[in-house]
Coordinates of C-alpha atoms in Angstrom, one line a residue:
X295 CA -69.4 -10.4 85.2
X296 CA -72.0 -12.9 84.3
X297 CA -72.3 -16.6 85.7
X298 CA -73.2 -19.3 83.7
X299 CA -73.4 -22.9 84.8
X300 CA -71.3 -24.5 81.4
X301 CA -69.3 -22.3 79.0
X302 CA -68.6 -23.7 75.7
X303 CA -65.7 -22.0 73.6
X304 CA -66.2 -22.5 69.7
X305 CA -69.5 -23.0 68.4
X306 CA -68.0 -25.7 65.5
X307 CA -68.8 -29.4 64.7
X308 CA -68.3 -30.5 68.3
X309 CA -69.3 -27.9 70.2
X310 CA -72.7 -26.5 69.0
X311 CA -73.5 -30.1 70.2
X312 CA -72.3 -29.8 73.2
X313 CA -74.0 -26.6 74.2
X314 CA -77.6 -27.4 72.3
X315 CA -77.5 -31.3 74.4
X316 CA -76.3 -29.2 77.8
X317 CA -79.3 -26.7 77.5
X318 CA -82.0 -29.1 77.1
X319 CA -82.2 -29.6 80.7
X320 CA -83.7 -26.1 81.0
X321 CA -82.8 -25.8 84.6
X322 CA -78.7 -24.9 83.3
X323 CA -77.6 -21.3 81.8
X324 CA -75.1 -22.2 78.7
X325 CA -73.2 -19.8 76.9
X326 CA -71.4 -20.6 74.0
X327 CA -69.1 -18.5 72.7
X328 CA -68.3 -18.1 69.0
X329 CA -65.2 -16.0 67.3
X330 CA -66.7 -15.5 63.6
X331 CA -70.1 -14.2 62.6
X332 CA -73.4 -16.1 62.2
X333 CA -74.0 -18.2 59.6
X334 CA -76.3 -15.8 57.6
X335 CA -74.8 -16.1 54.1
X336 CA -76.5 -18.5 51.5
X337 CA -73.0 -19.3 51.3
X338 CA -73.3 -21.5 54.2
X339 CA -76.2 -23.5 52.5
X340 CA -76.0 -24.3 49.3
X341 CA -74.0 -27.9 49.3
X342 CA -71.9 -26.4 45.7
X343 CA -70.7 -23.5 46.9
X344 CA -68.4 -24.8 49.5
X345 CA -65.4 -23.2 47.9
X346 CA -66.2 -20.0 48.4
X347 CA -67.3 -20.6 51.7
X348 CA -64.2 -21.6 52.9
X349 CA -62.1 -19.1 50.6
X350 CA -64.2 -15.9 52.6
X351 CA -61.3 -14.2 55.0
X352 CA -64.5 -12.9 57.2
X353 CA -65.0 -17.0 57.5
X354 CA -62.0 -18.4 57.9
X355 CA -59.1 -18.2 60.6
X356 CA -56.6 -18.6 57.2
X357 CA -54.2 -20.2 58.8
X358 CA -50.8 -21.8 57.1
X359 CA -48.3 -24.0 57.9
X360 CA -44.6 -23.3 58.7
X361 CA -42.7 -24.6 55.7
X362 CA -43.1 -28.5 55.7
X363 CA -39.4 -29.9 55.9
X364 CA -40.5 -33.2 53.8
X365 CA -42.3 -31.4 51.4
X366 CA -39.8 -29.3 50.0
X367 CA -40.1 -26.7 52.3
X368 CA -43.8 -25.9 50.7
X369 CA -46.1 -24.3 53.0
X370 CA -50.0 -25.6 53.2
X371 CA -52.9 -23.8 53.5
X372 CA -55.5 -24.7 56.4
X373 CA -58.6 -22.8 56.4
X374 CA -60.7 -23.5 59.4
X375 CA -64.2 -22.2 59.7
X376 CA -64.6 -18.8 61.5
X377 CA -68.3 -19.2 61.7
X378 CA -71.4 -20.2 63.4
X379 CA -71.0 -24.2 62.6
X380 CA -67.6 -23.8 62.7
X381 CA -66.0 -26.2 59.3
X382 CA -69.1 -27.9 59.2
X383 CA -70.5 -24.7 57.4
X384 CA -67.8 -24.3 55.2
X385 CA -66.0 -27.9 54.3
X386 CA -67.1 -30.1 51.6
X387 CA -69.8 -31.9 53.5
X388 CA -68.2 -35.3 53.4
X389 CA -70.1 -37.7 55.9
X390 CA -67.8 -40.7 56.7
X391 CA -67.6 -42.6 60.5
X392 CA -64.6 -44.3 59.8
X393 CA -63.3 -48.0 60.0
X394 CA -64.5 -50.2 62.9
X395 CA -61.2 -51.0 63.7
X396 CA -60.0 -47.0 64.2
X397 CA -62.4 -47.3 67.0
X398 CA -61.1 -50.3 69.0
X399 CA -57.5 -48.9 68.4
X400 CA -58.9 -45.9 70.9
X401 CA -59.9 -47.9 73.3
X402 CA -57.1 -50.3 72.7
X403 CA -54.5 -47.4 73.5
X404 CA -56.4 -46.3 76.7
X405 CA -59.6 -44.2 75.8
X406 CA -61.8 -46.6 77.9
X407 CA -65.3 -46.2 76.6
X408 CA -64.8 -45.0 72.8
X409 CA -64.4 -48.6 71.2
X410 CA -66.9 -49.2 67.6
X411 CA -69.6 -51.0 69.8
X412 CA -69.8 -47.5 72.3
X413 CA -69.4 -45.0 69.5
X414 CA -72.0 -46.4 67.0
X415 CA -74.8 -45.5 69.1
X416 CA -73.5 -41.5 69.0
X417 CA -72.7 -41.7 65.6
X418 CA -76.4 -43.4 65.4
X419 CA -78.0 -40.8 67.3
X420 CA -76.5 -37.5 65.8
X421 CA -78.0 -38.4 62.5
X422 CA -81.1 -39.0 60.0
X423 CA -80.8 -40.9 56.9
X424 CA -83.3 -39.7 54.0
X425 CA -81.6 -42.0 51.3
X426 CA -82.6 -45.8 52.8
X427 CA -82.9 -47.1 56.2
X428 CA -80.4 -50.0 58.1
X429 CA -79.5 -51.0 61.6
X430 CA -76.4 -49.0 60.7
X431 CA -78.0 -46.0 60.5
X432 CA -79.9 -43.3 62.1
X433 CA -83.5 -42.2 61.7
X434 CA -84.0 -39.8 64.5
X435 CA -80.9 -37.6 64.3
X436 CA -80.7 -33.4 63.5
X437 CA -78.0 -33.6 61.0
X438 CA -79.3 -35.3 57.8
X439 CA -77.5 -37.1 55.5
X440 CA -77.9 -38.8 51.9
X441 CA -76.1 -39.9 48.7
X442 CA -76.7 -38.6 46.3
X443 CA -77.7 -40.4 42.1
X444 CA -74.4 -41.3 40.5
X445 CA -73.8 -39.9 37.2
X446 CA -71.8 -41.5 33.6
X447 CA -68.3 -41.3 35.3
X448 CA -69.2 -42.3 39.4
X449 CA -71.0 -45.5 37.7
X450 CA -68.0 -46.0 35.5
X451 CA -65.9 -45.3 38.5
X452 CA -67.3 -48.0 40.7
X453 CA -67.4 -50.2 37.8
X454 CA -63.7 -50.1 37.3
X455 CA -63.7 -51.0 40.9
X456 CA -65.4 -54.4 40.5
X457 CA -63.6 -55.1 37.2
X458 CA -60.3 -54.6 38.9
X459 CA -61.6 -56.8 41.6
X460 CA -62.7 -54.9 44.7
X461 CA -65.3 -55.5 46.6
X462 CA -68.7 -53.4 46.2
X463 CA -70.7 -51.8 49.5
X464 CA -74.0 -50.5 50.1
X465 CA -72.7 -48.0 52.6
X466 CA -69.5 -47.4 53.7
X467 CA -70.7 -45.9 56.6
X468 CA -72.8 -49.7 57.8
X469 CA -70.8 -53.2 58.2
X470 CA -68.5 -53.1 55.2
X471 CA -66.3 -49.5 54.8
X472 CA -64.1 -51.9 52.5
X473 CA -64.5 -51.3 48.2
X474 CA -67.0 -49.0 46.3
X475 CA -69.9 -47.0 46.6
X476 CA -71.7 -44.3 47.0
X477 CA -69.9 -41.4 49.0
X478 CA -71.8 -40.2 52.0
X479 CA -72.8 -36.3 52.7
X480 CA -74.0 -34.1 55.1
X481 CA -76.8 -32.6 52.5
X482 CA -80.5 -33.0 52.2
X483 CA -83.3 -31.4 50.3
X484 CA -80.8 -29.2 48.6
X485 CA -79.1 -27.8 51.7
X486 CA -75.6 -28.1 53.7
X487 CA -76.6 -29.7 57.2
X488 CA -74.1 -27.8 59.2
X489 CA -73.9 -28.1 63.4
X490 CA -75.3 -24.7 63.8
X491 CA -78.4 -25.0 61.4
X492 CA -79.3 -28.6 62.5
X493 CA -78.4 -27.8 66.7
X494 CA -78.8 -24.1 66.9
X495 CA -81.4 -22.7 64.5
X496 CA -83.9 -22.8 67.6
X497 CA -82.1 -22.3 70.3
X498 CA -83.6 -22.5 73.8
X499 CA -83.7 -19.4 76.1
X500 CA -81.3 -20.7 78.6
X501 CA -78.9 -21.4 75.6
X502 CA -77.0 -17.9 74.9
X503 CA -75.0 -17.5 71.8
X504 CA -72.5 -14.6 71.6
X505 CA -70.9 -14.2 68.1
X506 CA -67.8 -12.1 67.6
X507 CA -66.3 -13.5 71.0
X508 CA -62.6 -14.0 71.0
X509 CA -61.5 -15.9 73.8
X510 CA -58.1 -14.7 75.4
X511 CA -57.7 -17.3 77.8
X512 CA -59.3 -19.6 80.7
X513 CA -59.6 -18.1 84.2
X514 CA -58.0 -20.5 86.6
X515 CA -58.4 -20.9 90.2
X516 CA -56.4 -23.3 92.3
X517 CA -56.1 -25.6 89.8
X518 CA -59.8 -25.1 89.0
X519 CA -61.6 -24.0 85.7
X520 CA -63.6 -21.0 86.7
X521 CA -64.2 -19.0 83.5
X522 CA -63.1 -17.5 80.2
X523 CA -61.8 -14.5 79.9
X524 CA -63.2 -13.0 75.9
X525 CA -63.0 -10.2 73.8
X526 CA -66.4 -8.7 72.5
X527 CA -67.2 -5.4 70.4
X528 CA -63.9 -4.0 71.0
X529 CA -63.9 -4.6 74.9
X530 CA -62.9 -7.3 77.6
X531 CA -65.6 -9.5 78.9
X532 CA -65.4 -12.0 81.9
X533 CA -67.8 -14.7 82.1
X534 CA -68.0 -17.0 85.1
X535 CA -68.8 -20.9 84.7
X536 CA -70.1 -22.4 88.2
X537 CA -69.6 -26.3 86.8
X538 CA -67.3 -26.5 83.7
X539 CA -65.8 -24.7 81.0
X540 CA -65.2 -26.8 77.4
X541 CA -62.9 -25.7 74.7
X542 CA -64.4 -27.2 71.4
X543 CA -62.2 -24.8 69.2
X544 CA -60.8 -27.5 67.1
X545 CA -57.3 -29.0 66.6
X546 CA -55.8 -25.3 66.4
X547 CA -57.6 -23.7 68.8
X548 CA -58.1 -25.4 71.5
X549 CA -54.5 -26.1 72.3
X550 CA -53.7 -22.5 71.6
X551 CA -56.2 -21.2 74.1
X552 CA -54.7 -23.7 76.5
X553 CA -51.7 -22.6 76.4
X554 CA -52.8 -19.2 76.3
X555 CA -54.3 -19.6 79.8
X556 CA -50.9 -21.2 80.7
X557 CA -51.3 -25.3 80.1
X558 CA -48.7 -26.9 78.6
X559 CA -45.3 -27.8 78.2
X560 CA -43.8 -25.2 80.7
X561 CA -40.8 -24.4 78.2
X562 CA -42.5 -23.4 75.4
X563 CA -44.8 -21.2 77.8
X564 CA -41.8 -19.8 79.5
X565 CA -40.0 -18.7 76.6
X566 CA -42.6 -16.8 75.6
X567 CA -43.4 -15.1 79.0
X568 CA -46.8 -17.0 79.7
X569 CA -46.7 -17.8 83.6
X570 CA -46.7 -21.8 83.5
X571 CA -50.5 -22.6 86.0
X572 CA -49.5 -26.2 84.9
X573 CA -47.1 -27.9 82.8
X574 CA -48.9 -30.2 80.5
X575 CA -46.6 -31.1 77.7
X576 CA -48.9 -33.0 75.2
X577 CA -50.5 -29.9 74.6
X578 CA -49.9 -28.8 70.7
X579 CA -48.5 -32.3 70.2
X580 CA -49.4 -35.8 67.8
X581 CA -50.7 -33.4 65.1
X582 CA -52.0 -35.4 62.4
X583 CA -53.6 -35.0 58.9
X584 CA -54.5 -37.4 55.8
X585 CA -51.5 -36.6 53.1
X586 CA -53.6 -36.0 49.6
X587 CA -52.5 -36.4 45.9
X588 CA -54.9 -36.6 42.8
X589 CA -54.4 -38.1 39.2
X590 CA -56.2 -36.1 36.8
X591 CA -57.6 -37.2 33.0
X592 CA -58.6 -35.5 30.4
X593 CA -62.2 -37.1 29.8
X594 CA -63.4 -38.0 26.2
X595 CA -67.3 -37.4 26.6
X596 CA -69.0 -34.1 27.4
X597 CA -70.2 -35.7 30.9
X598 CA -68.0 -33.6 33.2
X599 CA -68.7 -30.9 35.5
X600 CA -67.0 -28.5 33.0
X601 CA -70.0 -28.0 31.3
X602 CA -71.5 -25.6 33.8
X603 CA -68.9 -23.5 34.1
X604 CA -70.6 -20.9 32.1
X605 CA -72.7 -18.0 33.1
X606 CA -76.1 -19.6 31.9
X607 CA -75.8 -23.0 33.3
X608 CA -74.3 -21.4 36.8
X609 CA -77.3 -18.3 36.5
X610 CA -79.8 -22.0 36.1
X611 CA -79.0 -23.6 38.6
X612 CA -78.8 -20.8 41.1
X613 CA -82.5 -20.2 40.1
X614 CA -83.1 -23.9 40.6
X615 CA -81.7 -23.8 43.5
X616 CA -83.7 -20.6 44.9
X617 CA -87.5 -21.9 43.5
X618 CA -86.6 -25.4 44.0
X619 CA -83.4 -26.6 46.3
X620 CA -82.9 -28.9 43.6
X621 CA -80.7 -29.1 40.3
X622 CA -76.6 -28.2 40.1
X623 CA -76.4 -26.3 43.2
X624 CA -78.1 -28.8 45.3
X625 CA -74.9 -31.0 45.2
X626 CA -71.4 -30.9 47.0
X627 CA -70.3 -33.4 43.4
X628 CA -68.1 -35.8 45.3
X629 CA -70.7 -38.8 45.0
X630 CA -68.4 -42.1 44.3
X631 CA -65.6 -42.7 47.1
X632 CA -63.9 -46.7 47.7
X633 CA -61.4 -47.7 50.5
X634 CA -58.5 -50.2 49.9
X635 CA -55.9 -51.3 50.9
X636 CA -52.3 -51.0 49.7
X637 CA -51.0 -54.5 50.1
X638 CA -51.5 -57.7 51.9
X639 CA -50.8 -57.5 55.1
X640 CA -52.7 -54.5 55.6
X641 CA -55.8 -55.0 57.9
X642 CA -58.4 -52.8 56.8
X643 CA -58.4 -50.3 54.6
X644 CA -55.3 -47.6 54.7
X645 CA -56.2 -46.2 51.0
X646 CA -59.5 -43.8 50.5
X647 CA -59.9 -43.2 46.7
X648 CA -62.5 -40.6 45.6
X649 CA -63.7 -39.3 42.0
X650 CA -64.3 -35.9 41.7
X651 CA -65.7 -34.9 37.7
X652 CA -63.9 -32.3 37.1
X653 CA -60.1 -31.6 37.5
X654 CA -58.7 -29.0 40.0
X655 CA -55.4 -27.3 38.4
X656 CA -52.2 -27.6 40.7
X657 CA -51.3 -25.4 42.6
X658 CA -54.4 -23.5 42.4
X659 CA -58.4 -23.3 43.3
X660 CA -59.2 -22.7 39.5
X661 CA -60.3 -25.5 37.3
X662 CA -58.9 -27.1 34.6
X663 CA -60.2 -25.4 31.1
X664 CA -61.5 -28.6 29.2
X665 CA -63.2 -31.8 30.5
X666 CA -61.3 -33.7 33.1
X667 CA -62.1 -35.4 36.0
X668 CA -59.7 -36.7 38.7
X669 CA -58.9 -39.6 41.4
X670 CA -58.2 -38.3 44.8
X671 CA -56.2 -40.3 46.7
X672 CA -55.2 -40.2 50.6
X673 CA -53.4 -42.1 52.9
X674 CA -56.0 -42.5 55.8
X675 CA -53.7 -44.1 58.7
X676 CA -50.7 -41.8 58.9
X677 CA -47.9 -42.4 61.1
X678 CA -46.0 -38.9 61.0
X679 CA -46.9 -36.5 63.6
X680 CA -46.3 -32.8 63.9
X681 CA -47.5 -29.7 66.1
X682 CA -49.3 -26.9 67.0
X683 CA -47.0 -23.8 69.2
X684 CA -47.9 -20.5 69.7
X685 CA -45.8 -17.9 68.1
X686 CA -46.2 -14.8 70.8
X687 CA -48.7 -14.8 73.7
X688 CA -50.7 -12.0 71.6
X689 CA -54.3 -14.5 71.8
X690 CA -54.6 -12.6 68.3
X691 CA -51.0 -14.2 66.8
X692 CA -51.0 -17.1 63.9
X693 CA -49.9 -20.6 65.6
X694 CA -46.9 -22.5 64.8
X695 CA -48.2 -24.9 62.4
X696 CA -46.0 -27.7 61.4
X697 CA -47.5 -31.5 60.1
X698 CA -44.1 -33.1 59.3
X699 CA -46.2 -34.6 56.4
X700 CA -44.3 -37.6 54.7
X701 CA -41.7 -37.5 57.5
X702 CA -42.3 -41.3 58.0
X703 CA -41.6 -43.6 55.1
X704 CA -44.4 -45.7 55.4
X705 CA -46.5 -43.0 54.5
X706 CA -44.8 -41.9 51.6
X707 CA -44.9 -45.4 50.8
X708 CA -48.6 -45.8 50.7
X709 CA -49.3 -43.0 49.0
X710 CA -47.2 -44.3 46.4
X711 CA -49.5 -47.4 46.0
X712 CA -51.9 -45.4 46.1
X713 CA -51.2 -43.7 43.0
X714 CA -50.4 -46.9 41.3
X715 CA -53.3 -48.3 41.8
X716 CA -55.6 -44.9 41.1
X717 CA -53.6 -45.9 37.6
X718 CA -54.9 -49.1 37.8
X719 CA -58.7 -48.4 38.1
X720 CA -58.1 -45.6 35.4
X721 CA -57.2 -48.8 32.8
X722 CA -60.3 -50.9 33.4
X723 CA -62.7 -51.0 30.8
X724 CA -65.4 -49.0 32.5
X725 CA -62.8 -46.0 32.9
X726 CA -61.2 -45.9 29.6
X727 CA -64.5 -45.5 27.7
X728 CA -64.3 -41.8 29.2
X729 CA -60.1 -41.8 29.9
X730 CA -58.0 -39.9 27.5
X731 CA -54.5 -38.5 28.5
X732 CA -53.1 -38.1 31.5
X733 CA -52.7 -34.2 32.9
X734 CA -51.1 -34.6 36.1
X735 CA -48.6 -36.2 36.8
X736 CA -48.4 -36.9 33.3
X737 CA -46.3 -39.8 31.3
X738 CA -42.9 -38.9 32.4
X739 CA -43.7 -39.8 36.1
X740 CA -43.6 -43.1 36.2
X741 CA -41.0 -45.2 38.6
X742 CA -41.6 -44.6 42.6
X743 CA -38.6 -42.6 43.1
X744 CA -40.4 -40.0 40.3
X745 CA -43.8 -41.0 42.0
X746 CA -41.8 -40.0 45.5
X747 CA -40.5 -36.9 44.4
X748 CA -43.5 -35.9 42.8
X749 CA -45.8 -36.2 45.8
X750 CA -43.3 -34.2 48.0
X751 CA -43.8 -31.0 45.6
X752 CA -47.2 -31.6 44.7
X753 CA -49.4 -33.5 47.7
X754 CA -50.8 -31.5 50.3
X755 CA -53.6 -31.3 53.4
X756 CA -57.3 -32.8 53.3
X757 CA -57.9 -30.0 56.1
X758 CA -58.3 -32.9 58.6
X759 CA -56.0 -31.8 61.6
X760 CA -56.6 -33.5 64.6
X761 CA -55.1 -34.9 67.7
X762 CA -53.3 -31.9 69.6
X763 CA -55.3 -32.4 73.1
X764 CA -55.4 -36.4 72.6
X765 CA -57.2 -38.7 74.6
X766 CA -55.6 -41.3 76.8
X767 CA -53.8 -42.6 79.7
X768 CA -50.1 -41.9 78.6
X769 CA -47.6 -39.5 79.6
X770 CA -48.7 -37.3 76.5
X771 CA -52.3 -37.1 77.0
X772 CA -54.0 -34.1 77.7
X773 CA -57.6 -35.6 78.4
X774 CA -58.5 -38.3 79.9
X775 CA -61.2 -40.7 78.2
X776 CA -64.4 -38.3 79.9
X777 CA -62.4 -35.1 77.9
X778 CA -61.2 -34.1 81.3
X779 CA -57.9 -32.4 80.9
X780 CA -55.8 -34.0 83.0
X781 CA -54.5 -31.9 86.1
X782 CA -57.3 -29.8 85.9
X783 CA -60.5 -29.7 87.2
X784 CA -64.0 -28.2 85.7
X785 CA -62.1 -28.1 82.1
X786 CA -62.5 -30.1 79.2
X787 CA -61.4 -30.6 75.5
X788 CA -64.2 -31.9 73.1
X789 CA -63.3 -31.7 69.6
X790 CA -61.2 -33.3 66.8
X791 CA -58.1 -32.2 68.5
X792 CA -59.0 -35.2 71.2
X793 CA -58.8 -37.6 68.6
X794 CA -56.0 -40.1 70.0
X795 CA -55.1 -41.4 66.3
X796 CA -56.5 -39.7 63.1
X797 CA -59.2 -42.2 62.0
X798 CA -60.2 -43.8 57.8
X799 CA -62.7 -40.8 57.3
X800 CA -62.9 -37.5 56.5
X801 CA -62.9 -35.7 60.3
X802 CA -66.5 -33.8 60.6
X803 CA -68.7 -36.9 61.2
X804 CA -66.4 -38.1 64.1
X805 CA -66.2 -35.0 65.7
X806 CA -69.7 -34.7 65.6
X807 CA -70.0 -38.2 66.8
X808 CA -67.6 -36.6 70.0
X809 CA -70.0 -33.7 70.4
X810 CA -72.7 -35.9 71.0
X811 CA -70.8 -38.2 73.3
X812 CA -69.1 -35.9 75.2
X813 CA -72.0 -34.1 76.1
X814 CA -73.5 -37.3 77.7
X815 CA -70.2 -37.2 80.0
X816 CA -70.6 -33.5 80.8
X817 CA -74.0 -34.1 81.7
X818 CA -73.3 -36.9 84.0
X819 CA -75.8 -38.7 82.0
X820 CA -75.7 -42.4 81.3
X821 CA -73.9 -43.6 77.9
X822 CA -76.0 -44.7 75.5
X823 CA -76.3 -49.0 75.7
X824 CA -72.9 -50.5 73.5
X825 CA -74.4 -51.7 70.2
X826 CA -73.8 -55.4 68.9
X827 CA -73.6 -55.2 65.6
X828 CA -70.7 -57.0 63.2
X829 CA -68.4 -55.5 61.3
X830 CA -66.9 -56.6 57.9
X831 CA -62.8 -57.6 57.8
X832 CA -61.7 -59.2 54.8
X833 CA -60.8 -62.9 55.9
X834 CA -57.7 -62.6 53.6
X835 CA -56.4 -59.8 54.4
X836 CA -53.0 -61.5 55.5
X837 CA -52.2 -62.9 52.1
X838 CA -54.6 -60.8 49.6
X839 CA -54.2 -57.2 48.6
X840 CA -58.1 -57.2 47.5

């Protein structure tokens, strides 16, 4: 048995952090534990091939969802990284914060200490900018982030934008998240900037990284945290934390591994013959995830990402890539993104709209056979909530996954204007010079009913699960706002699973952003001054859709 000061279980977007800011004080032992292998592959760093980084079963935890009951019964895929870096080495390296206002609504609701003006700072520090520098932004920070030059159809994209009458922004991630820009990313000089190369790559001695651990459950001792219990290279391993243990395994994990140690709700431990050690019943609960649809267009000019899919373009820019980090390979190609909103009345954007230049085929990772391009389109505020359950106390059993996606009508509803006004920006001038028919849906979906029913066969996951260990002060929390779960002591929950309500923004950035902030907490360190600096609302938001 080996004693370590802090354990961290899940080396992923939140917790790499965690364990590389604990071991800088080089006076604490960290372990940090890890299920999947390290991140070795070139898979891992070239920003293109994220696809088949996250399609690689020795990668992925490839999990599924229970059949969705308002989604005709469709299942939806979730693949989760299995990794050093956890999703951050294998997801499509979008780098949004979120809205302003997602922040205040934490604090609002009871996590005390996470409003905009406390956050900025971590999301501040955990960054450096290489594309242009603002008070918004980081200059310092180990992940690095850029946008990247917009081709024909992202200029025409935010075009059609302004022509339709949204606002423009220089950075969605500053003072304005509201219209069109460019679309943030976790890439620089070529490369993926994943948690494990930008916080691990040089890890300190008293920082020990064991790959290949599984983690069976949490050792509890009169209502005390006092170690993880781990499977390594076919045996069982104890290892004992003399301050804290954090689960950082992400909105799956961690409240699996809770419950696997015996917290949570005491019937759905009992039934399954896990002794209850305490009966926490927000555990697995308020799963959320941002419901996503696309329109796709056949496109008129030659300017679409189906050009490379050829063995001599691909073989190119591989080589490019190799001698020079630069060229095809260098890019994730999501480079033009907006945020709207659905109607007046809405405060701040509800809508996120993205271009991608090339069109995905339903149903299917293969792409569609001519030129095409599509609008991605996702509801960003949902209001349905699901779960996470464990289906046996086997550690090594699939979870119960179920979203209730589209269960609340209000989300169906905004999708729908979603996908009316994706048609919208598809008929402005700047988008019809490329624009010829429409491949999916197609012309005989038109009406919302037809909209309605099409989404519910069709929609499906941005892999953006969150909220199963929430933060708050209600009966349902499971942390309080230091990530403290609630009942017992030297355990916390820091990850995407705390997330009290799903923010406007793809998931990695604000985990990272709770990585970095949690690990202040852990370390009993100071927070980081609040920052002062405005944010944009539109002023007629009450009466004006844009």
């Amino acid at each position: 048995m080996t004693a370590y000061d802090y354990i961290v279980v899940g080396a992923g977007s939140a917790g790499a952090i965690i364990a590389a800011r604990l071991a800088e004080d080089p006076g604490l032992s960290v372990l940090l534990l890890e299920a999947g292998p390290r991140d070795t592959s070139p898979l891992f760093h070239i920003p293109a091939a994220m696809r088949y980084a996250y399609n690689a079963p020795r990668y992925n935890w490839n999990y599924e969802t229970e059949p969705e009951p308002f989604m005709n019964r469709r299942r939806l895929v979730q693949p989760r990284g299995k990794v050093l870096g956890g999703s951050s080495s294998i997801n499509g390296q979008l780098y949004l914060r979120g809205h302003p206002l997602d922040y205040e609504g934490w604090a609002d609701a009871g996590a005390k200490g996470w409003s905009y003006a406390e956050v900025l700072p971590y999301f501040k520090r955990l960054e450096t900018r290489v594309d242009n520098g603002s008070e918004y932004k980081g200059s310092e920070g180990a992940i690095r982030a850029s946008v990247a030059e917009l081709g024909p159809l992202e200029h025409a994209f935010i075009k059609a934008g302004e022509q339709a009458g949204y606002r423009l922004t220089d950075d969605v991630n500053g003072s304005q998240q509201d219209g069109f820009g460019h679309f943030p990313k976790n890439v620089a000089e070529g490369r993926r900037s994943s948690t494990a190369k930008c916080y691990l790559r040089n890890a300190p001695k008293n920082l020990h990284i064991i790959t290949g651990a599984h983690a069976r459950r949490v050792l509890i001792e009169d209502r005390r945290a006092t170690g993880i219990e781990y499977e390594h290279r076919g045996g069982a391993v104890t290892a004992t934390a003399r301050r804290e243990v954090v689960l950082s395994g992400g909105a799956f994990n961690s409240p699996m591994l809770l419950m696997q140690s015996g917290i949570g709700p005491a019937a759905h431990l009992r039934a399954l013959g896990i002794t209850v050690l305490h009966h926490l019943p927000g555990v697995g609960e308020n799963l959320m995830d941002h419901p996503l649809t696309s329109i796709q267009a056949a496109c008129t000019q030659p300017v679409t990402l189906y050009k490379h899919l050829n063995l001599l373009s691909q073989a190119k820019g591989t080589l490019d890539w190799l001698l020079t980090r630069k060229g095809l390979l260098a890019n994730n190609h999501f480079d033009a993104v907006s945020f709207i909103r659905s109607k007046a009345g809405v405060k701040f954007p509800n809508l996120q709209i993205a271009l991608f230049a090339i069109a995905v085929a339903e149903g299917s990772a293969d792409f569609v056979q001519e030129h095409a391009f599509q609008l991605q389109i996702s509801n960003q505020r949902p209001l349905s909530r699901g779960y996470v359950r464990l289906s046996a106390a086997d550690p090594h059993a699939k979870p119960l996954i179920r979203f209730n996606m589209l269960e609340h009508p209000q989300d169906l509803e905004e999708l729908v204007a979603g996908f009316h006004l994706g048609r919208e920006l598809l008929q402005q001038p700047a988008l019809t010079a490329f624009t010829g028919r429409e491949l999916s849906p197609g012309a005989d979906v038109q009406n919302d009913e037809q909209i309605a029913a099409w989404l519910r066969e069709t929609c499906h996951s941005s892999y953006h699960p969150c909220g199963t260990c929430k933060m708050g002060i209600d009966d349902l929390a499971v942390v309080d706002p230091e990530c403290r779960v609630r009942g017992i002591d030297g355990l916390r929950v820091a990850d995407a699973s705390v997330m009290p309500v799903i923010p406007s923004a793809n998931l990695n950035c604000p985990t990272m952003m709770i990585g970095e902030k949690a690990a202040d907490m852990i370390a009993g360190k100071a927070p980081l001054p609040p920052s002062n600096l405005p944010y944009f609302v539109d002023p007629a938001w009450e009466t004006a859709q844009r």
